[in-house]
Structures are given as structure tokens and as C-alpha cells.
Amino acid sequence: MHPQEWMSVEPPGLYCKPADIYIDPMQPVAHAIVTHGHADHARSGHGTVYASDDTIAIMQTRYGEEMAEKTLGLAMGEIKQFGDPDDPVLISLHPAGHILGSCQVRIEYRGKVLVVSGDYKRRPDPTCDLFEVIPCDVFITEATFALPVFTHPPIEHEIDKLLTSVAVFPDRCHLIGAYALGKCQRVILGLRNAGYSKPLYLHGALIKLCDFYQSRGIELGKLIPVSEVEDKKTLTGEIVIAPPSALADRWSRSLPNLRTVMASGWMQIRARARQRLVELPLIISDHCDWPELLQTIAEVNPQEVWVTHGREDALVHQSTKMGYTTKALRLIGYDDEDETG
Amino acid sequence: MQAFSNLLEQLYYTSSHNAKAALIIDYLTQTPDPDRGWAIAAIAGTLRFDFFKRNTIKQLILERVDPVLFDMSYEYVGEMSETVAHLWPESEKQDQPLPLLSEIIDQFASASRQSVPSILAGYLNSMDAAQRWALIKLGTRGLRVGVSARSIKQILARYGDKPVEEIERLWHGVAPPYTELLAWLEGKAEAPDISDQITFSPVMLSHPLAIEDVLPWQCKQWQVEHKFDGIRVQLVIQGEDKALFSRNADDISHTFPDLLEQVSGEAVIDGELLVMHDGNVAPFNDLQQRLNKKKPSKKLMQTHPAGLIAYDILKLDNNSLVDLPLSKRRTYLLDWVKEQSSQRIKLSDTLNAESEEALRSLHQHASDDLAVEGLMLKRVDSIYTPGRPKGQWYKWKRDPKLVDAVIMYAQRGHGKRSSYYSDFTFGAWQGEKLLPIGKAYSGFTDEELKKLDNWVRRNSMGRFGPVREVKKELVVEVAFDAVHPSTRHKSGVAMRFPRINRIRWDKPASEADTLDNVMDLIER
């Protein structure tokens, strides 16, 4: 049976009817699969949440133990049966390479396979497993950076830009805006891999998740909460990391002689950086850039491509040109242009 | 070119004026002539020609990129130079250094039209994205790195430790690459001699009036005039040499030869350009027919003759008058206007306002004349000071007209507002239907812009290319200066300078104004 018969877009989100389960629903539902822990995909208040162990732990870190009535951790590749036992829906999770715990969802029903990519990227990321190419009939892909103007440089290149700036402006405090989950830890690891061994200073909102990463064996080096620094003037010449919203916030005014930095795929567009008064934009993304989106569609090589949140139009156009039956799924509610880029 | 590209990149991401000034001064110190002078010209907007047309760039990129994807990218990025910089296919990096800025300028200046595309493509191939961005900005003369023509003069003044007024005086008599000017600033040469040139003198500007600024009203201290709804011009006459400049120093002589024919003598006059029929001043709509016509036809000059309402004089018979008080300058102005004895050269009359009540009444009735958009209040003892000195001149525009309209369509903005939905088409009711009556791009704060943008995204119903149609639910109070009948618009009305005065989140769309309400505001 064609997946369009059993997969639909409902107000809470993407819905698989024969399994009675939503994927990344925006509103509380009875059964939810959550692809990863970013707030626009992982909401609290569901009945049962199915997700990777890491994603469940992240949700509990953010929303508390009571974030759902029941949670069920699935190992990568483990097949779980839903719906009518005589007419089952088989669901399994597979690495998406987006952030720690992120996964794609493979759904098999009556001989057809549909894969929901969730958010994903193809670059190696030491904090999570590499994206897995899963053969399928329908591939639902995200489209956050789906325009040919988006080509992400290697992260080493961007970290090098940052370290050069730190060397050229030794009298300034570099404040990096980075999303608390995923981006922050990737920037820290990028700095460590480039040989930066000094302590890094963190905004309070980043500490719990960094602790969680460290507890999963991801070594982030010495991290010091800014709140524990008595004389903020001593942060001159140091690197501070904060959520993007804190860049222009009162919080940042206590820091000496700021140079504002932002780590995001959006930083490729100059005006985006200017609008946030960013002086040093770092193009570091946890999503695919344009060539990687196209590469992924070609490698997955499905019968059909469905495109969700982001710049659907361009990807629908290009994927159709590549010979795939393609359509846009208008999912409402995902922050298509926020700080998780 | 490498240094220039670095400079632009840094200026773009630097917010503080001081830091920008420091970057430019550092560049001037490090960079030899003539490159640094060309860079100054590029930033100040005084390059005299486009190296290539925007269309040339567009053709080149469309040969390399799917047109559909180009349009989508451009719509998203909101700026041509950056869109092309990102989309241009990256070729093997060449190790050769880029040519000097001056070499690139010379090459484009001397290139034949046919060879421009291949020269441009050659450069774009050898550059990285940031350099491509800089070259396209340079070549199309739209830098927009947050350094105004005014601030570049202040930066030069700081560089040479000279008063900015000195630089303003010389500015329009010197040309890129400013070798003499820079040598003077560095104390290596005398100030450039500009006495034999027809040049633009920087103009004096007014502040918007808050009535308290002039209270208690002392009529003896103020000269009150009409604020005419034309364009501000400066007329420079040296015998047979004559020129007409816009207030941004663009030479617009060729557009208004019929005006220049009317004047003689030796003077610099500050005034308002308008269309005049037998000494009667026509509204702005008439002048609009004459603007941007490089060579007006004889017929157009007959049906829409250009005239001048003179309100100040800066120079007469080789004597500078700028240091005299306004009252004194006015006597010279009177004489000059009389001498012209032309129906199309008029004096801006002074108005009597002996009391505050009389002043308010003048303001209320100022716009009874369609060519007038308010009052000007100038201190009689004001000397002519370039720039916008405090407390000297005020403009008091008539109160704007207001309607409540419904947002119908939205489009992303450009430049600073790139990727925000900031351009709005709004409509008024005709029966059950909304008809678009205008577009507004301004009037809201940055905070409101974010909210509007968010609202558009949540309430979008469909797309037509870059335009999003939205639910007909949000009411805005639109302010505008005037509304005219128009055959070009389906609604039959055209607004002058509409802007969003207030967002009426509270007001239901059904209570917005009707087209009849808007028609009633047309002045006849």
C-alpha cells in the first residue's frame, strides 16, 4: 500500500495511522516518536515517548523526569512492532548524524518502506554516529538549508577563523552564541581538536547539557561557569559560550570588551549576521548543506521524496529535476529559521 | 583588491562608528595611491561610472545556475551581490595575487562593452566568495557597509587633523582618486585649488519641528515660509557655466535645461524645483513626469516647464554670503530674483505669524495649496551652516492622513532587512472585497518588524514567486502625505509616502476603512 495511504500530516504533526503514532508532534499526543532532543521536535506532555536512550535522557534533562507518562528507549536498528499484530507496522530508529541521540525513523507497512530523516547532516561529528543511508520507497527529508547559496565550509576552517581572531584581538572577550544542545558541544570539541586547551567559560543555560555529554564519555575539557568568575574583567582574552539569545542580552553586558561571535549555518548570509550584530560569523551547522541534501537523495534513491520544514520549494524543484517524484509536506510549527541551525 | 575586499568585509561586520573609522584610517595608512583614493571614492559613492550593469551579472550567473534556483536564492538572500558571490561556481584556486584595485578600475573603465562580461567572469573565477561580493558591490556602486558620505569626510578630517568644513568645501572640487586631497591631509602639499570649478556646496538642513522648540513664540526671531512639495536643488551660475545639483550633489542639469535657460549672473542659489505654469506652481505629481528623464522632449518641457522657488543664496558675484545672517542674505536674494525677471524664478514668500495662534493657523492651512506640504521656520540670525545644525531651521510638515487598512501581501525586504518579511501591500474594503491601495516598507520598529515577520509566516496562505499572500486579518494604521486619483492602480488611488503608523493587533479586519473613505481624502 502506498505510504500516502497510511502517512499523513495532521495538526500535531506527521502521523502514521495504522500504528496510531506521531513523529515529533507539536502538541501532546498519546504515542510519539521523537527523532532528537531539540525543543522544536521534542515537546513534553506526551503519553508514551519512543526515542533513542540519549534523546530520552536529553528530554528528561530539559523537561524533568515527568516529561512524559511513559518512555521507551529504542536501540539503533531495533525493530519494534506497532498496530494490529496480524497487520503490523515495523518501526526502527537509525542514526541521523545531527546531534547526540538523533535518529531517522524507518517505517515499514504492507511491503512499503518510508524513512523520516528528522534533522540530519553528513559531516563527521564526534558527538554522534554518522548518518546511515537506508533504502526506502519514500524518503522524507528536511530542507533547512535547501538553497544552493548554502555550502558549509569545513568546521576546522571556521574554528581557525575564531582562533585567529582570538590571537589578533587579545584584549577582547570572544562571546560565542551557540545553541545549547549539539552546537555548543561541537564548537567546544572543535576548539579542543584544534589544540585549544585553556578553560572555556559557559553561560548557565549550557552547563546541564555539557555535563550530560561528558557523562556519555564525550570529553569536553575544562569548563567553568561564568557565574563562578568573580572578577569578570579576567575574561579578557578568553572564550565564553552562551545561547544565541544571550548575545544581545543584559547578561552579556557584564563581560569585558566583547567581540560577538555566532556559530550557525545561517551565518553564511551576511545580513543574518548583521541583524544580530555579530562581528565574527562562524558557519557551523548541524544540518546538511545544499550539495549534501542532493547527495543524500541520490544515495537513498527512493521512489518518492517528500520535503518538510525549511526551503521546500528549491529542493522540490531540484529533486524533481533529478527524476524523483517529489512533493512538499507543509508541516507547521517547526522553527524553520531559528537558532538550531 | 585583496586589501579592499578585506576592508569591506571588516567594515560590514563592525557596528561602532569609531571602530569603522579606525579601520579606514588604518587602510589609508597602509595602502598606497591611487588605490586608497579609489577605495574612498567607492565608499563615499563618488565613482563616476558603473563597471558593469546588474543585468550583466545576472546574465553571467544564469549561464551557470538554474534560473529557478537563482530566483529562489535571490529572494531569500535579498541582495544580488551576495547571491551571486555564493552561487558562482568555485574554480581551482589560483595562487596569483589579485590585481590592484586601481588596475581593476582602469581595466573596466577602458573596456569595450562587449568585453566587459568576459573580464568580469574572469575575475569572479579567480576570487573567493568574499572577494566576489566586494567586486560586485564596487562595480555596481552600492557598497552599503554602513559608512555614509558624510562620515567618510569626518574620517578624512580625523586622518588629516583638519576641520571637516574644510573638506566639505573642497570635496566637490576634487575627484577620485583624490591624490591631491590625501597629500594635503598628510601635510605633504597645499590644499587643492578649486576656484575655477563649478562645484556643489554642501547644504544646510532642517530638523522636524516639535512645537515646544519654538515656544514661547517670538515672531521677530523667525522667518516663516511655505515648505514646497518639490525637490531641493542648488543652482550654480558662473556666467555661461551653469549647473543644477540635487541635494545629494548629483548633477541634474541635463534633466532641466529649460530652467537653466532662465537664469544668469554669478550666484549659488538654494531653492525648490517644481513645475510652473505661467507663474503658478503645480503639485508634485506634475514634477514627477520630469524626474529621471535624462533628455526631456521639447513637448514635455512645454507642457511641464520647470521652475525654481528660491529661498536662500550662498554666493553672489564671487562673494561668499554663508557667514551672513539669513535676514541679510535675503536682501541679496531679493535682488537676484528681481534681476532674473522670469515668471519661473520665484521668491519663496515670507509669511506673517505674529502669535502662536496665527502660526498654528498657518500650519493648518498651509496645505490648502497643493504644492505646499507644510511650513519652514528659520531663525533670522541663522548663518548658512552645512549639515543639520541644532535649533536653526525647522520643517513642520502638515499632519499626515490616516486610514486603517488590511495587510494582503508581504514580501521579503532587502539589505539590512534581508529575509524578513518587511514590504507590505495593504487594502481597503469595497463591499465584501479588499482592493490593494498601497505598499509600505517603513514606520515600524525593529521589534515590530520581527513580530510582523512572524505573523506573516504563521498566516501565509499562498505564494506567487517572492510574494506571500496572507490571511486578511491584520489591520494597520497607514499614515501618508497625500492621495491622488490614479488610473494605474485597480483601486483608483495612489498614495504619497505611505508608512505604517501603528499595528492594530486589536482591530478586526471587518472594521478597516473602505475605499470610499480613502477616496474622500483626495484633495481637489
PDB file of N, CA and C in Angstrom, chain A residues 148-149 151 153 268, chain B residues 61 64-65 84-94 123-132:
ATOM      1  N   PRO A 148      20.936  26.695  -3.017  1.00  0.00           N
ATOM      2  CA  PRO A 148      22.332  26.496  -3.429  1.00  0.00           C
ATOM      3  C   PRO A 148      23.295  27.544  -2.862  1.00  0.00           C
ATOM      4  N   VAL A 149      22.784  28.594  -2.227  1.00  0.00           N
ATOM      5  CA  VAL A 149      23.713  29.540  -1.589  1.00  0.00           C
ATOM      6  C   VAL A 149      24.340  28.954  -0.330  1.00  0.00           C
ATOM      7  N   THR A 151      26.547  26.450   1.304  1.00  0.00           N
ATOM      8  CA  THR A 151      27.569  25.405   1.268  1.00  0.00           C
ATOM      9  C   THR A 151      28.435  25.626   2.500  1.00  0.00           C
ATOM     10  N   PRO A 153      31.440  25.454   4.951  1.00  0.00           N
ATOM     11  CA  PRO A 153      32.885  25.154   4.929  1.00  0.00           C
ATOM     12  C   PRO A 153      33.205  24.117   6.006  1.00  0.00           C
ATOM     13  N   GLN A 268      26.083  32.148   7.064  1.00  0.00           N
ATOM     14  CA  GLN A 268      26.540  32.291   5.688  1.00  0.00           C
ATOM     15  C   GLN A 268      25.944  33.544   5.038  1.00  0.00           C
TER      16      GLN A 268
ATOM     17  N   ILE B  61      25.440  34.818 -14.313  1.00  0.00           N
ATOM     18  CA  ILE B  61      25.109  33.786 -13.316  1.00  0.00           C
ATOM     19  C   ILE B  61      24.062  32.826 -13.887  1.00  0.00           C
ATOM     20  N   ARG B  64      25.256  29.918 -15.546  1.00  0.00           N
ATOM     21  CA  ARG B  64      25.929  28.941 -14.692  1.00  0.00           C
ATOM     22  C   ARG B  64      25.012  28.250 -13.683  1.00  0.00           C
ATOM     23  N   VAL B  65      23.850  28.871 -13.421  1.00  0.00           N
ATOM     24  CA  VAL B  65      22.963  28.356 -12.375  1.00  0.00           C
ATOM     25  C   VAL B  65      21.538  28.281 -12.911  1.00  0.00           C
ATOM     26  N   VAL B  84      25.039  36.212  -5.896  1.00  0.00           N
ATOM     27  CA  VAL B  84      25.965  35.774  -6.948  1.00  0.00           C
ATOM     28  C   VAL B  84      27.274  35.287  -6.331  1.00  0.00           C
ATOM     29  N   ALA B  85      27.746  35.998  -5.312  1.00  0.00           N
ATOM     30  CA  ALA B  85      29.004  35.597  -4.670  1.00  0.00           C
ATOM     31  C   ALA B  85      28.925  34.149  -4.179  1.00  0.00           C
ATOM     32  N   HIS B  86      27.785  33.775  -3.622  1.00  0.00           N
ATOM     33  CA  HIS B  86      27.638  32.400  -3.116  1.00  0.00           C
ATOM     34  C   HIS B  86      27.386  31.389  -4.232  1.00  0.00           C
ATOM     35  N   LEU B  87      26.639  31.798  -5.252  1.00  0.00           N
ATOM     36  CA  LEU B  87      26.234  30.831  -6.284  1.00  0.00           C
ATOM     37  C   LEU B  87      27.308  30.590  -7.335  1.00  0.00           C
ATOM     38  N   TRP B  88      28.240  31.531  -7.468  1.00  0.00           N
ATOM     39  CA  TRP B  88      29.252  31.399  -8.528  1.00  0.00           C
ATOM     40  C   TRP B  88      30.049  30.122  -8.311  1.00  0.00           C
ATOM     41  N   PRO B  89      30.170  29.280  -9.341  1.00  0.00           N
ATOM     42  CA  PRO B  89      30.881  28.002  -9.142  1.00  0.00           C
ATOM     43  C   PRO B  89      32.340  28.249  -8.750  1.00  0.00           C
ATOM     44  N   GLU B  90      32.756  27.565  -7.715  1.00  0.00           N
ATOM     45  CA  GLU B  90      34.119  27.708  -7.201  1.00  0.00           C
ATOM     46  C   GLU B  90      35.067  27.009  -8.165  1.00  0.00           C
ATOM     47  N   SER B  91      36.098  27.746  -8.638  1.00  0.00           N
ATOM     48  CA  SER B  91      37.049  27.050  -9.507  1.00  0.00           C
ATOM     49  C   SER B  91      38.349  26.825  -8.740  1.00  0.00           C
ATOM     50  N   GLU B  92      39.257  26.106  -9.377  1.00  0.00           N
ATOM     51  CA  GLU B  92      40.549  25.828  -8.756  1.00  0.00           C
ATOM     52  C   GLU B  92      41.179  27.133  -8.296  1.00  0.00           C
ATOM     53  N   LYS B  93      41.591  27.171  -7.049  1.00  0.00           N
ATOM     54  CA  LYS B  93      42.194  28.391  -6.521  1.00  0.00           C
ATOM     55  C   LYS B  93      43.501  28.683  -7.255  1.00  0.00           C
ATOM     56  N   GLN B  94      43.628  29.932  -7.721  1.00  0.00           N
ATOM     57  CA  GLN B  94      44.888  30.303  -8.355  1.00  0.00           C
ATOM     58  C   GLN B  94      45.773  30.971  -7.314  1.00  0.00           C
ATOM     59  N   TYR B 123      37.480  37.599 -13.518  1.00  0.00           N
ATOM     60  CA  TYR B 123      37.759  37.972 -12.128  1.00  0.00           C
ATOM     61  C   TYR B 123      36.972  37.115 -11.140  1.00  0.00           C
ATOM     62  N   LEU B 124      35.692  36.931 -11.423  1.00  0.00           N
ATOM     63  CA  LEU B 124      34.859  36.156 -10.487  1.00  0.00           C
ATOM     64  C   LEU B 124      35.402  34.733 -10.333  1.00  0.00           C
ATOM     65  N   ASN B 125      35.951  34.197 -11.433  1.00  0.00           N
ATOM     66  CA  ASN B 125      36.540  32.856 -11.372  1.00  0.00           C
ATOM     67  C   ASN B 125      37.750  32.798 -10.465  1.00  0.00           C
ATOM     68  N   SER B 126      38.489  33.897 -10.419  1.00  0.00           N
ATOM     69  CA  SER B 126      39.753  33.843  -9.679  1.00  0.00           C
ATOM     70  C   SER B 126      39.581  34.275  -8.226  1.00  0.00           C
ATOM     71  N   MET B 127      38.346  34.571  -7.822  1.00  0.00           N
ATOM     72  CA  MET B 127      38.136  35.110  -6.479  1.00  0.00           C
ATOM     73  C   MET B 127      37.402  34.127  -5.578  1.00  0.00           C
ATOM     74  N   ASP B 128      37.500  34.377  -4.268  1.00  0.00           N
ATOM     75  CA  ASP B 128      36.660  33.635  -3.341  1.00  0.00           C
ATOM     76  C   ASP B 128      35.360  34.420  -3.116  1.00  0.00           C
ATOM     77  N   ALA B 129      34.443  33.839  -2.330  1.00  0.00           N
ATOM     78  CA  ALA B 129      33.106  34.423  -2.223  1.00  0.00           C
ATOM     79  C   ALA B 129      33.139  35.858  -1.685  1.00  0.00           C
ATOM     80  N   ALA B 130      33.974  36.094  -0.687  1.00  0.00           N
ATOM     81  CA  ALA B 130      34.028  37.436  -0.096  1.00  0.00           C
ATOM     82  C   ALA B 130      34.554  38.455  -1.107  1.00  0.00           C
ATOM     83  N   GLN B 131      35.543  38.046  -1.916  1.00  0.00           N
ATOM     84  CA  GLN B 131      36.101  38.950  -2.923  1.00  0.00           C
ATOM     85  C   GLN B 131      35.098  39.205  -4.042  1.00  0.00           C
ATOM     86  N   ARG B 132      34.360  38.161  -4.415  1.00  0.00           N
ATOM     87  CA  ARG B 132      33.328  38.340  -5.443  1.00  0.00           C
ATOM     88  C   ARG B 132      32.298  39.354  -4.965  1.00  0.00           C
TER      89      ARG B 132
END
